[in-house]
Short mmCIF file of C-alpha atoms in Angstrom, two decimals:
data_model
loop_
_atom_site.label_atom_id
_atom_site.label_comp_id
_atom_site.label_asym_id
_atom_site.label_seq_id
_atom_site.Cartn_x
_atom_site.Cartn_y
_atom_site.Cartn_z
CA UNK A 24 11.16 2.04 26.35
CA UNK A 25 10.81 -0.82 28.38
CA UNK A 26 13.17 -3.69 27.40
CA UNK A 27 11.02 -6.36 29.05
CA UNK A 28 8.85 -9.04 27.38
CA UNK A 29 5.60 -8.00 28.44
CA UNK A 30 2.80 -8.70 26.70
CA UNK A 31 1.69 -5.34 26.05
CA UNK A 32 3.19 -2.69 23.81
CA UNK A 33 4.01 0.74 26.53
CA UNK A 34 4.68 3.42 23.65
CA UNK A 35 8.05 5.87 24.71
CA UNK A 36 7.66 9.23 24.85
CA UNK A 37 10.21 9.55 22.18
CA UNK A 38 7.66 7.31 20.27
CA UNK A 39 4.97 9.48 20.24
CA UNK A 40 6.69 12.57 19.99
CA UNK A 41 8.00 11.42 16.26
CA UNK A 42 4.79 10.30 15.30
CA UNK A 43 3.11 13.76 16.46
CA UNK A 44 6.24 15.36 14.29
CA UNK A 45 5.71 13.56 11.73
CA UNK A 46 2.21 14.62 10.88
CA UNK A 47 2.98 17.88 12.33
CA UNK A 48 5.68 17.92 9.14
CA UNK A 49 3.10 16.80 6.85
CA UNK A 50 0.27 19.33 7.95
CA UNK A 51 3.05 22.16 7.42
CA UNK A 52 4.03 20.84 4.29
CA UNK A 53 0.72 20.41 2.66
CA UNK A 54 -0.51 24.12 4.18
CA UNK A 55 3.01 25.22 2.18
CA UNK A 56 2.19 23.29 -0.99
CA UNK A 57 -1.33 24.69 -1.06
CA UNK A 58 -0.17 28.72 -0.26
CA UNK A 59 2.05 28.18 -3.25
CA UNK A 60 0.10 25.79 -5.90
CA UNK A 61 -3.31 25.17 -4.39
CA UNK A 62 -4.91 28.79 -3.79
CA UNK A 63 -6.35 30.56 -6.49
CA UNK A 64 -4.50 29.95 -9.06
CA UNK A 65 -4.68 27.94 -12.70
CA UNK A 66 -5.98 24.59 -12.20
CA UNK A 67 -2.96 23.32 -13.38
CA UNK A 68 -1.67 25.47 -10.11
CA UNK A 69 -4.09 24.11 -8.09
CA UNK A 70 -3.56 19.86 -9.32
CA UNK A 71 -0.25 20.17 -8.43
CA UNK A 72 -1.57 20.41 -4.92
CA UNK A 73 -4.19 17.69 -4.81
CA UNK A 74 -2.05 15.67 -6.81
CA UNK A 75 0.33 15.29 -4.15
CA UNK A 76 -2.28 14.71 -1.67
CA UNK A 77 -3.60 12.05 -4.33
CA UNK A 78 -0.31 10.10 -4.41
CA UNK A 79 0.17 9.69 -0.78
CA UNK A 80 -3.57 8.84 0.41
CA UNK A 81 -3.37 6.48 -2.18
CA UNK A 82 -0.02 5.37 -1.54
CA UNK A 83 -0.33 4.92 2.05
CA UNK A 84 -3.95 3.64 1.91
CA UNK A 85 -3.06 0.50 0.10
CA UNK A 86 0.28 -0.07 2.12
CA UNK A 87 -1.45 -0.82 5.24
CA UNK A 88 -4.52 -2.45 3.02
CA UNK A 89 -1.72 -5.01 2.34
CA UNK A 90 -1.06 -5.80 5.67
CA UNK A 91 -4.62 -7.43 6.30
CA UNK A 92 -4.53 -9.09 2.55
CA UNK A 93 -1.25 -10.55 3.88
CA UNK A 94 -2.91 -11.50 7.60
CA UNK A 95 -6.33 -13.31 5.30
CA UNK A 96 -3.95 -14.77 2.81
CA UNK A 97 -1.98 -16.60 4.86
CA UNK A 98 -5.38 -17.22 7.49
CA UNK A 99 -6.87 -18.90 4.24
CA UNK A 100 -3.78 -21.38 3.86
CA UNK A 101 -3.82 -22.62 7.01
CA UNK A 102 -0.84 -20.78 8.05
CA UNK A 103 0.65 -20.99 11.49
CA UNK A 104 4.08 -19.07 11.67
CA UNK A 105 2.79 -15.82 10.79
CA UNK A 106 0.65 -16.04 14.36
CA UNK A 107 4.21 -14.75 16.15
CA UNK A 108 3.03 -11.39 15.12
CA UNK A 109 -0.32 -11.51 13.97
CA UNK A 110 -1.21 -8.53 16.10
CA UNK A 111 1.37 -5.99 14.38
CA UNK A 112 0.30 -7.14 10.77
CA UNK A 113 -3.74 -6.32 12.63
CA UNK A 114 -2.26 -3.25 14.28
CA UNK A 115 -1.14 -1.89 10.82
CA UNK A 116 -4.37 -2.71 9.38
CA UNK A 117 -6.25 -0.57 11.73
CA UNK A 118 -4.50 2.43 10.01
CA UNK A 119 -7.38 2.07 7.10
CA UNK A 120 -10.04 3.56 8.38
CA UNK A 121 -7.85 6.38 9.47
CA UNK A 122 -6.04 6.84 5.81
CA UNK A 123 -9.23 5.38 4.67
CA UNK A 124 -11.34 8.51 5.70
CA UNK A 125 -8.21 11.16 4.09
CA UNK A 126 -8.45 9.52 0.88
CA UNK A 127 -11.99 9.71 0.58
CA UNK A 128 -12.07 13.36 1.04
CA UNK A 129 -9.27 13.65 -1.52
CA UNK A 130 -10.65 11.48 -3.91
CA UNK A 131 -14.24 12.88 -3.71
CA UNK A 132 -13.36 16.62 -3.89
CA UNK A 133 -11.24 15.26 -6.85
CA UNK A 134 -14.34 14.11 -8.70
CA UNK A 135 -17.03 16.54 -7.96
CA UNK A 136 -14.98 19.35 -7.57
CA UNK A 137 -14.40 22.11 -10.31
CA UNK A 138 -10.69 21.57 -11.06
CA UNK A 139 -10.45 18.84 -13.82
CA UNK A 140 -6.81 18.77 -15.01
CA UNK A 141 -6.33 15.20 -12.96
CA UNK A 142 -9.29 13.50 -13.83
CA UNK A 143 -10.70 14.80 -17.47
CA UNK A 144 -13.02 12.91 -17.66
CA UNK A 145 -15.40 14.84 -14.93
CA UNK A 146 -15.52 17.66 -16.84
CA UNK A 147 -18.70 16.64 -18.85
CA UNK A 148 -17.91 19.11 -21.48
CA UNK A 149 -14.85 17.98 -22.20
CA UNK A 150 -16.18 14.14 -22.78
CA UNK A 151 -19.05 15.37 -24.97
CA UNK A 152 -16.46 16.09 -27.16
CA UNK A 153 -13.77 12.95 -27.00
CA UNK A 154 -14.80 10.17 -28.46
CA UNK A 155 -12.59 7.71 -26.17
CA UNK A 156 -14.04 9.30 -22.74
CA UNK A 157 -17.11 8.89 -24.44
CA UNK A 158 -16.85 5.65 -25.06
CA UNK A 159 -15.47 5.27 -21.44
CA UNK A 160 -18.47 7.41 -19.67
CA UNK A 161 -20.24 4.29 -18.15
CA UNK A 162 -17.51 3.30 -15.94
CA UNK A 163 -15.76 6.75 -15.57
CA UNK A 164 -18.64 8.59 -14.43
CA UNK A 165 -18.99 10.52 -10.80
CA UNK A 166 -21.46 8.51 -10.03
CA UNK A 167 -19.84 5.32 -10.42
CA UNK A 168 -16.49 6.59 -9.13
CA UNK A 169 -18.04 7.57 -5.74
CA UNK A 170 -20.10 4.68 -5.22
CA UNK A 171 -16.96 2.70 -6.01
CA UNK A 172 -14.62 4.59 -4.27
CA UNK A 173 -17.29 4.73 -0.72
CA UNK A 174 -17.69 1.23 -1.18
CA UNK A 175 -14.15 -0.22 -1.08
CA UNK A 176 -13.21 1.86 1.98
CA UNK A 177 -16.16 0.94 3.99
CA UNK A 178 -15.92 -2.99 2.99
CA UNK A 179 -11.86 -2.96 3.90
CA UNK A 180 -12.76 -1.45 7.04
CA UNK A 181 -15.29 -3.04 8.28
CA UNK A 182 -14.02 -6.73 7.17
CA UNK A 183 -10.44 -5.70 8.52
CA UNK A 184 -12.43 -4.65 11.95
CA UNK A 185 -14.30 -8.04 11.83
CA UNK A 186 -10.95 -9.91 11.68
CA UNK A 187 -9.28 -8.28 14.02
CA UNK A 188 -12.15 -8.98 16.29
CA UNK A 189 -11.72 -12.85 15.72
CA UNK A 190 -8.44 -12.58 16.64
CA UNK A 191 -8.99 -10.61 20.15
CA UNK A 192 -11.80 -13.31 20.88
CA UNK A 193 -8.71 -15.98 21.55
CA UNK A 194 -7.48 -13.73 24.42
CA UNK A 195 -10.66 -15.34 26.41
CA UNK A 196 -9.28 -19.08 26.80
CA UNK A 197 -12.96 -20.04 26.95
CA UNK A 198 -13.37 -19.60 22.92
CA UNK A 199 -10.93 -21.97 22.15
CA UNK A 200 -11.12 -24.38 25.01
CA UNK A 201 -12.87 -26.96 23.59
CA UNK A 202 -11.94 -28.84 20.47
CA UNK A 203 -15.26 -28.41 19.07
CA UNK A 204 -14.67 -24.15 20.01
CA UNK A 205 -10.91 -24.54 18.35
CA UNK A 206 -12.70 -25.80 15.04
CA UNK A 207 -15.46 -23.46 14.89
CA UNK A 208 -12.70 -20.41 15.87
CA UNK A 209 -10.72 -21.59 12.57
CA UNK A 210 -13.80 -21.86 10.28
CA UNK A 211 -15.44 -18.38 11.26
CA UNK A 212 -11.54 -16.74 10.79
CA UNK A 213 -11.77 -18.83 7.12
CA UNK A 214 -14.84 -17.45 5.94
CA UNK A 215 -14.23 -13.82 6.86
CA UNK A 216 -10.90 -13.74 5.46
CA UNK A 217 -12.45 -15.49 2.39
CA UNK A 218 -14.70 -12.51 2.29
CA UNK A 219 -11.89 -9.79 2.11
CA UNK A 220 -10.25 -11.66 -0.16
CA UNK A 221 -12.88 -11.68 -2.77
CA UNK A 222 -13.26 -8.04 -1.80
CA UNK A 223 -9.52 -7.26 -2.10
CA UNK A 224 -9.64 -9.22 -5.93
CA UNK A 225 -12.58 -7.17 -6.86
CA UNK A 226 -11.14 -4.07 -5.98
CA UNK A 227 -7.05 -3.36 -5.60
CA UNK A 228 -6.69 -6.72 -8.01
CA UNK A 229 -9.26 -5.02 -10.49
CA UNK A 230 -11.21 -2.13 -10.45
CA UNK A 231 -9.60 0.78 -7.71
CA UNK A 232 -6.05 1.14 -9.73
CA UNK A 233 -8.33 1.68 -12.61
CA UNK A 234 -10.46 4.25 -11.30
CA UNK A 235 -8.67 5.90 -8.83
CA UNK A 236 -4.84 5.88 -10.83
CA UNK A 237 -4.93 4.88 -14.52
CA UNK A 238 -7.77 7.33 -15.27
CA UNK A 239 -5.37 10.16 -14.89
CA UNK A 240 -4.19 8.92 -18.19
CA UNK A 241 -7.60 8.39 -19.20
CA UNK A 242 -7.43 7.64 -22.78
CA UNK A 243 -4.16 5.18 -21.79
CA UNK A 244 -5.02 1.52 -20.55
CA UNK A 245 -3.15 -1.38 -19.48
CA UNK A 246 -4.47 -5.23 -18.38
CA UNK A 247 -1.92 -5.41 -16.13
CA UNK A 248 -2.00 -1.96 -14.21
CA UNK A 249 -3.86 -3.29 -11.54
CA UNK A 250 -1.79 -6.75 -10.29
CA UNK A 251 1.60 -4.00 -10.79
CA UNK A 252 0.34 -1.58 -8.32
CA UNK A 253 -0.89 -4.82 -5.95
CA UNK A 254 2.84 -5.95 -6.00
CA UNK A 255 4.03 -2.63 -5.47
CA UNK A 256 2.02 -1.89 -1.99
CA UNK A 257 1.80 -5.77 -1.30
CA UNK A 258 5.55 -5.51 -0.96
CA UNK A 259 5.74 -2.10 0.70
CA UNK A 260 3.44 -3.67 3.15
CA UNK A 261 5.37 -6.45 4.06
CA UNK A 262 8.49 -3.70 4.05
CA UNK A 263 5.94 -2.23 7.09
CA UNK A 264 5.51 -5.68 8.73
CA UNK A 265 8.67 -6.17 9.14
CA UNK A 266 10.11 -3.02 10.60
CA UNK A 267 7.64 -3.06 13.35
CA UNK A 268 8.26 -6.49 13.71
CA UNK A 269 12.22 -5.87 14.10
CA UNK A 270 11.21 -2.43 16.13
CA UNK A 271 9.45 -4.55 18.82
CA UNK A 272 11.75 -7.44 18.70
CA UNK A 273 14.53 -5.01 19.46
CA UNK A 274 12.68 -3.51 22.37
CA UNK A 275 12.21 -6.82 24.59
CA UNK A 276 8.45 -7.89 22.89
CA UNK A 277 6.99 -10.46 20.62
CA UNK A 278 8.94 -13.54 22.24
CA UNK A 279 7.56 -16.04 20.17
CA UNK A 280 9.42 -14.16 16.86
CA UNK A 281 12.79 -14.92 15.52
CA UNK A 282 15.21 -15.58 12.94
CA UNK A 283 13.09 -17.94 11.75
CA UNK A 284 10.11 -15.81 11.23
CA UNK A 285 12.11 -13.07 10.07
CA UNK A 286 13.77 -14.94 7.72
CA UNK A 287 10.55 -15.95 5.65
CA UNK A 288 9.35 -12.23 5.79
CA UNK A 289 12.52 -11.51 4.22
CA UNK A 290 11.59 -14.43 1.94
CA UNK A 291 8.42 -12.72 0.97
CA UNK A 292 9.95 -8.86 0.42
CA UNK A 293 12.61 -10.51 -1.82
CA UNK A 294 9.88 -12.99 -3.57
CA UNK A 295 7.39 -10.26 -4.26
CA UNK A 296 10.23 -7.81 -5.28
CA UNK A 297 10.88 -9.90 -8.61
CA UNK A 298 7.26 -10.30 -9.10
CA UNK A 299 6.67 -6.71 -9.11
CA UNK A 300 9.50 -6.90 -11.60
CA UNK A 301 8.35 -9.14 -13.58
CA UNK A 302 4.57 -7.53 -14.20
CA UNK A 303 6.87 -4.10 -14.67
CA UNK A 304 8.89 -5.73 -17.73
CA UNK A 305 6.01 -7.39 -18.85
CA UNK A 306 3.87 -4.13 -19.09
CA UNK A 307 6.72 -2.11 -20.48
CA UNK A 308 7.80 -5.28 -22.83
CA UNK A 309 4.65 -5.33 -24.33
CA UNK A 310 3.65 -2.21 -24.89
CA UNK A 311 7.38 -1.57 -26.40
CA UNK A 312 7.27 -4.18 -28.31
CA UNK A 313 3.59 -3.56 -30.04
CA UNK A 314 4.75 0.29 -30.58
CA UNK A 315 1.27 1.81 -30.50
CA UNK A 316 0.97 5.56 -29.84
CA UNK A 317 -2.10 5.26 -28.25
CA UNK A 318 0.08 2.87 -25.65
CA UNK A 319 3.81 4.20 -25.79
CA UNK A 320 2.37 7.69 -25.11
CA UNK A 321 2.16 6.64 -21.21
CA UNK A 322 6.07 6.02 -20.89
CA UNK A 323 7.00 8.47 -23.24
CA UNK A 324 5.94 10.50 -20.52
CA UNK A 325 8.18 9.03 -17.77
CA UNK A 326 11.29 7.99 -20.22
CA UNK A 327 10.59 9.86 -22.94
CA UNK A 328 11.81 8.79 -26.31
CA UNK A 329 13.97 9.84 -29.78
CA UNK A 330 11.13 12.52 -30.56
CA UNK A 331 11.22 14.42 -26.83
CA UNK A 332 13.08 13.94 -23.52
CA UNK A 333 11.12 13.36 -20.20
CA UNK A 334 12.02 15.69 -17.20
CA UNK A 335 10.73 12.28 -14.89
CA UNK A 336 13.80 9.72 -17.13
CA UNK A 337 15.81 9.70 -14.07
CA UNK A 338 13.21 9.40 -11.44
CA UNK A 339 11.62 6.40 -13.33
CA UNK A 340 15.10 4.16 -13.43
CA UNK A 341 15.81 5.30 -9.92
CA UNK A 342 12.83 4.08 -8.70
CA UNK A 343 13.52 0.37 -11.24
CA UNK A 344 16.66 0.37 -9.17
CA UNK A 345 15.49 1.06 -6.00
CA UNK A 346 12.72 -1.46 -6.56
CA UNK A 347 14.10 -3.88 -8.06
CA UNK A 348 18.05 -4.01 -7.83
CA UNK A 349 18.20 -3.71 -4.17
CA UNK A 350 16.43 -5.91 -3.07
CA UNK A 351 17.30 -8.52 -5.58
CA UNK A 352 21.40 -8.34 -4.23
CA UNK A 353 20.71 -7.50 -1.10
CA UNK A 354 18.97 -10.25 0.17
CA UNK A 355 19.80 -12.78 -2.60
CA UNK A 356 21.98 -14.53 0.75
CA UNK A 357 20.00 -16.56 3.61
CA UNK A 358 22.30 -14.52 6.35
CA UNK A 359 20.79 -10.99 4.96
CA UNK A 360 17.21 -11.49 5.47
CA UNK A 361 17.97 -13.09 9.51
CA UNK A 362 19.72 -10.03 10.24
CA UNK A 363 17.83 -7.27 12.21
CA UNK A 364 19.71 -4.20 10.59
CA UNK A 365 19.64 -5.23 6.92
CA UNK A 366 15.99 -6.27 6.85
CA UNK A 367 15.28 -2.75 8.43
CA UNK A 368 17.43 -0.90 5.83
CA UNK A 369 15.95 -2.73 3.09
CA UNK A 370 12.61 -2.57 4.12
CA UNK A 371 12.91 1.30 3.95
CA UNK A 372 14.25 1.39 0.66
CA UNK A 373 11.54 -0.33 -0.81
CA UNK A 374 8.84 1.64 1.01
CA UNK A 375 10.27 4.76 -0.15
CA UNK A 376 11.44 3.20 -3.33
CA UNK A 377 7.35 1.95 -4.24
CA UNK A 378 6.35 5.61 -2.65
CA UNK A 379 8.78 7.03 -5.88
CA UNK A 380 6.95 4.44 -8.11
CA UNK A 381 3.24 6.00 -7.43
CA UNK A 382 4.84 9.36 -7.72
CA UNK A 383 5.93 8.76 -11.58
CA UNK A 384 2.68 7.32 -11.71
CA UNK A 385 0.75 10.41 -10.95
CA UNK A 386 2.64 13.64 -12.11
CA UNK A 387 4.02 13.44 -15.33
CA UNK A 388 0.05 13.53 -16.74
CA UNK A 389 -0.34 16.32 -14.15
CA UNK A 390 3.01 18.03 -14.53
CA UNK A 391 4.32 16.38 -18.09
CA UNK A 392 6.79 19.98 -18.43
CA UNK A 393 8.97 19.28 -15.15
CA UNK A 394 9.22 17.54 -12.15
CA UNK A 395 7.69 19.13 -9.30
CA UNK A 396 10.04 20.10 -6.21
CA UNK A 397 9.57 16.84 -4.32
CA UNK A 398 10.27 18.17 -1.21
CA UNK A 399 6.73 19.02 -0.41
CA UNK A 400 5.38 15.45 -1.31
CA UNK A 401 8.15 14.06 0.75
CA UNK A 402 6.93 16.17 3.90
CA UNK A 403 3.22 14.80 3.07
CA UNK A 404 4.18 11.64 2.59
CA UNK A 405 6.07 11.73 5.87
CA UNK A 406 2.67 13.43 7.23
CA UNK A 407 1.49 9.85 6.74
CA UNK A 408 4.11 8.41 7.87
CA UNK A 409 3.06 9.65 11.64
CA UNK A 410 -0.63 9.14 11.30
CA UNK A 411 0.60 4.88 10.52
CA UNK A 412 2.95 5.50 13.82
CA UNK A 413 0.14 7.21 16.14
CA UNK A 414 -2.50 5.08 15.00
CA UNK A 415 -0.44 1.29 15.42
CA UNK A 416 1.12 2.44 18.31
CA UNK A 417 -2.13 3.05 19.65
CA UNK A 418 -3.51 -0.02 18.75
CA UNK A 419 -0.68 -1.97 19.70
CA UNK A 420 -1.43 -0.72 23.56
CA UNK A 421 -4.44 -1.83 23.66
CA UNK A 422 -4.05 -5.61 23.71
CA UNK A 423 -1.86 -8.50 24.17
CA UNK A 424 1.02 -8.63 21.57
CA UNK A 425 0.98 -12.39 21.58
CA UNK A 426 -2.16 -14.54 20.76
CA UNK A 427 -1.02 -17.20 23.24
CA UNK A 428 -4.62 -19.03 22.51
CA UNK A 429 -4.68 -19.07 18.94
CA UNK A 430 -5.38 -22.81 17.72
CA UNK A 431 -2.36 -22.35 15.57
CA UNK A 432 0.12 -20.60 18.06
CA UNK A 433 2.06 -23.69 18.37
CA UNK A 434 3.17 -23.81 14.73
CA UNK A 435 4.59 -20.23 15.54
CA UNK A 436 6.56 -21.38 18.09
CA UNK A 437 8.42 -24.19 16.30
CA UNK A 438 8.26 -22.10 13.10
CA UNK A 439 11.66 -23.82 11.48
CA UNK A 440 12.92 -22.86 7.56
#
């Protein structure tokens, strides 16, 4: 790879070839997982199989999701520093539509498909007789759930394409060559990132965790299942920032980034890390504490308590570890988070750690007996892995790495902490 720093990204061979591995690993492994679970089996067979397809689409969806709430967050404060490498955090973003489309097709075949055993409540049989899913049917109904579900994905999309587009308009000097041009650049980029992020609230902040996660426990709730699984991928994105970030940096690009810049993502992984923490102990406090079946049942499942073990027990403090632990010693010093090989170690473990997280979230309702062989959600998840590869590499090629006219681009520059 060229060592260079050009403006645009020239993908290596080597580059591609992983990323084409990589989903050529997760094709194999999903075609193994369905030959053994998915044909035509039980239905509980035949969940285990879309189950695993469930966690990573979801997973992976809401990763790079959290790269453009991260790019319209920091657009709505005004920030400058983040402009460095505005086009890898857009780059990732791109990946939605992709993972966007997957998911859908998952998620729908899920709902009006025959096999029930993940989400109960579209078998309308069943609900006519439960009460609770009864009770439940106006906002966990196919209808609802599709419109939902289509919805979301289109809106992130499309208002991830629009900002991207903003941002590409700066590499013609001519928009921003005027002070009058610079002001009306920064208001347009302020009201569409305004507009995801009232999109983003209304949707991984509220109502998508709920429909498209927590109603595999469907008679189980929790007020603060949403803003936990925001942390989780909100982290994990960031984790994604910044290894592209430190992949380019080490291959001669982005010449505007350094320590500096580094340092605060660092700031944010280790920042968010407690705060997904914090919403974890103060789910699991509460719901401890209050010692109501119709609540403990949900981690009795994952920890499982005096009355039965849990085959998931060691994959749930693992993960609280992983998550939590690491991140919290390892870059508790300034030095850590400036230096290229830490942050990249780190931010794997806490993508892979937040990956474990969604997969206690999803299979001990689907598989409450024993925990599945992992191996095959591993090779899907890494399946993913390649499509987020192919697809930023891609994107990366396509246009200047540095937004050299960006009304803010100075501010990156002299970025100081």
């Amino acid at each position: 790879m060229s060592t260079s720093t050009t403006e645009k990204f020239t993908p290596a061979k080597r580059y591609n070839t992983i990323a084409v591995a990589l989903m050529v690993v997760g094709v194999i492994a999903a075609i193994s997982l369905f030959m053994t679970t998915g044909g035509e089996g039980d239905h509980d067979n035949r969940a285990r199989f879309w189950a695993s397809l469930l966690q990573n689409s979801v997973y992976f969806l809401l990763v790079v999701n959290a790269a453009m709430f991260f790019m319209c967050a920091t657009t709505l404060a005004w920030g400058g520093w983040q402009i460095a490498f505005t086009r890898v955090t857009e780059a990732i973003a791109s990946c939605v539509p992709v993972i966007g489309v997957i998911a859908l097709v998952i998620l729908l075949a899920l709902c009006f498909g025959d096999h029930h055993t993940i989400y109960h409540w579209t078998d309308a049989e069943h609900v006519k007789h439960d009460p609770t899913l009864l009770h439940k049917s106006g906002f966990l109904s196919k209808g609802f759930f599709a419109t939902v579900t289509i919805l979301t994905i289109v809106l992130w999309s499309f208002l991830g394409w629009k900002m991207r587009q903003l941002s590409l308009k700066t590499d013609d000097g001519d928009i921003v060559s005027t002070v009058e041009k610079r002001k009306k650049f920064v208001w347009n980029n302020t009201v569409m990132a305004a507009l995801y992020i009232v999109v983003f609230a209304l949707t991984v902040m509220s109502s998508i965790p709920w429909l498209w996660l927590m109603s595999i426990d469907a008679h189980w709730y929790s007020t603060m299942y949403s803003w936990y699984n925001f942390a989780s991928t909100f982290v994990a994105g960031l984790s994604l920032i910044a290894l592209y970030v430190v992949f380019l940096k080490n291959n001669g690009y982005l010449p505007m980034v350094n320590k500096e810049h580094l340092h605060d993502l660092g700031k944010f992984i280790f920042a968010f890390s407690i705060f997904w923490t914090y919403l974890w102990f103060s789910q699991f406090m509460l719901i401890w504490y209050s010692n109501q079946p119709e609540e403990t049942i949900y981690f009795v499942n994952r920890i499982g308590n005096s009355a039965r073990q849990s085959p998931y027990s060691a994959i749930f403090w693992i993960m609280l570890t992983i998550n939590f632990v690491a991140p919290l010693l390892i870059f508790m010093s300034r030095d850590s988070k400036r230096n290229y090989t830490v942050v990249t170690i780190v931010s794997v473990i806490v993508l892979f750690g937040h990956w474990l997280d969604y997969f206690q979230m999803v299979f001990p309702a689907v598989s409450p007996d024993k925990v599945p062989m992992i191996l095959f959600d591993m090779g899907i998840g890494l399946g993913f892995v390649g499509i987020i590869m192919f697809v930023t590499g891609k994107t990366l090629s396509k246009h200047s790495l540095t937004a050299r006219n960006h009304p803010f681009v100075k501010e990156a520059v002299v970025h100081h902490t």
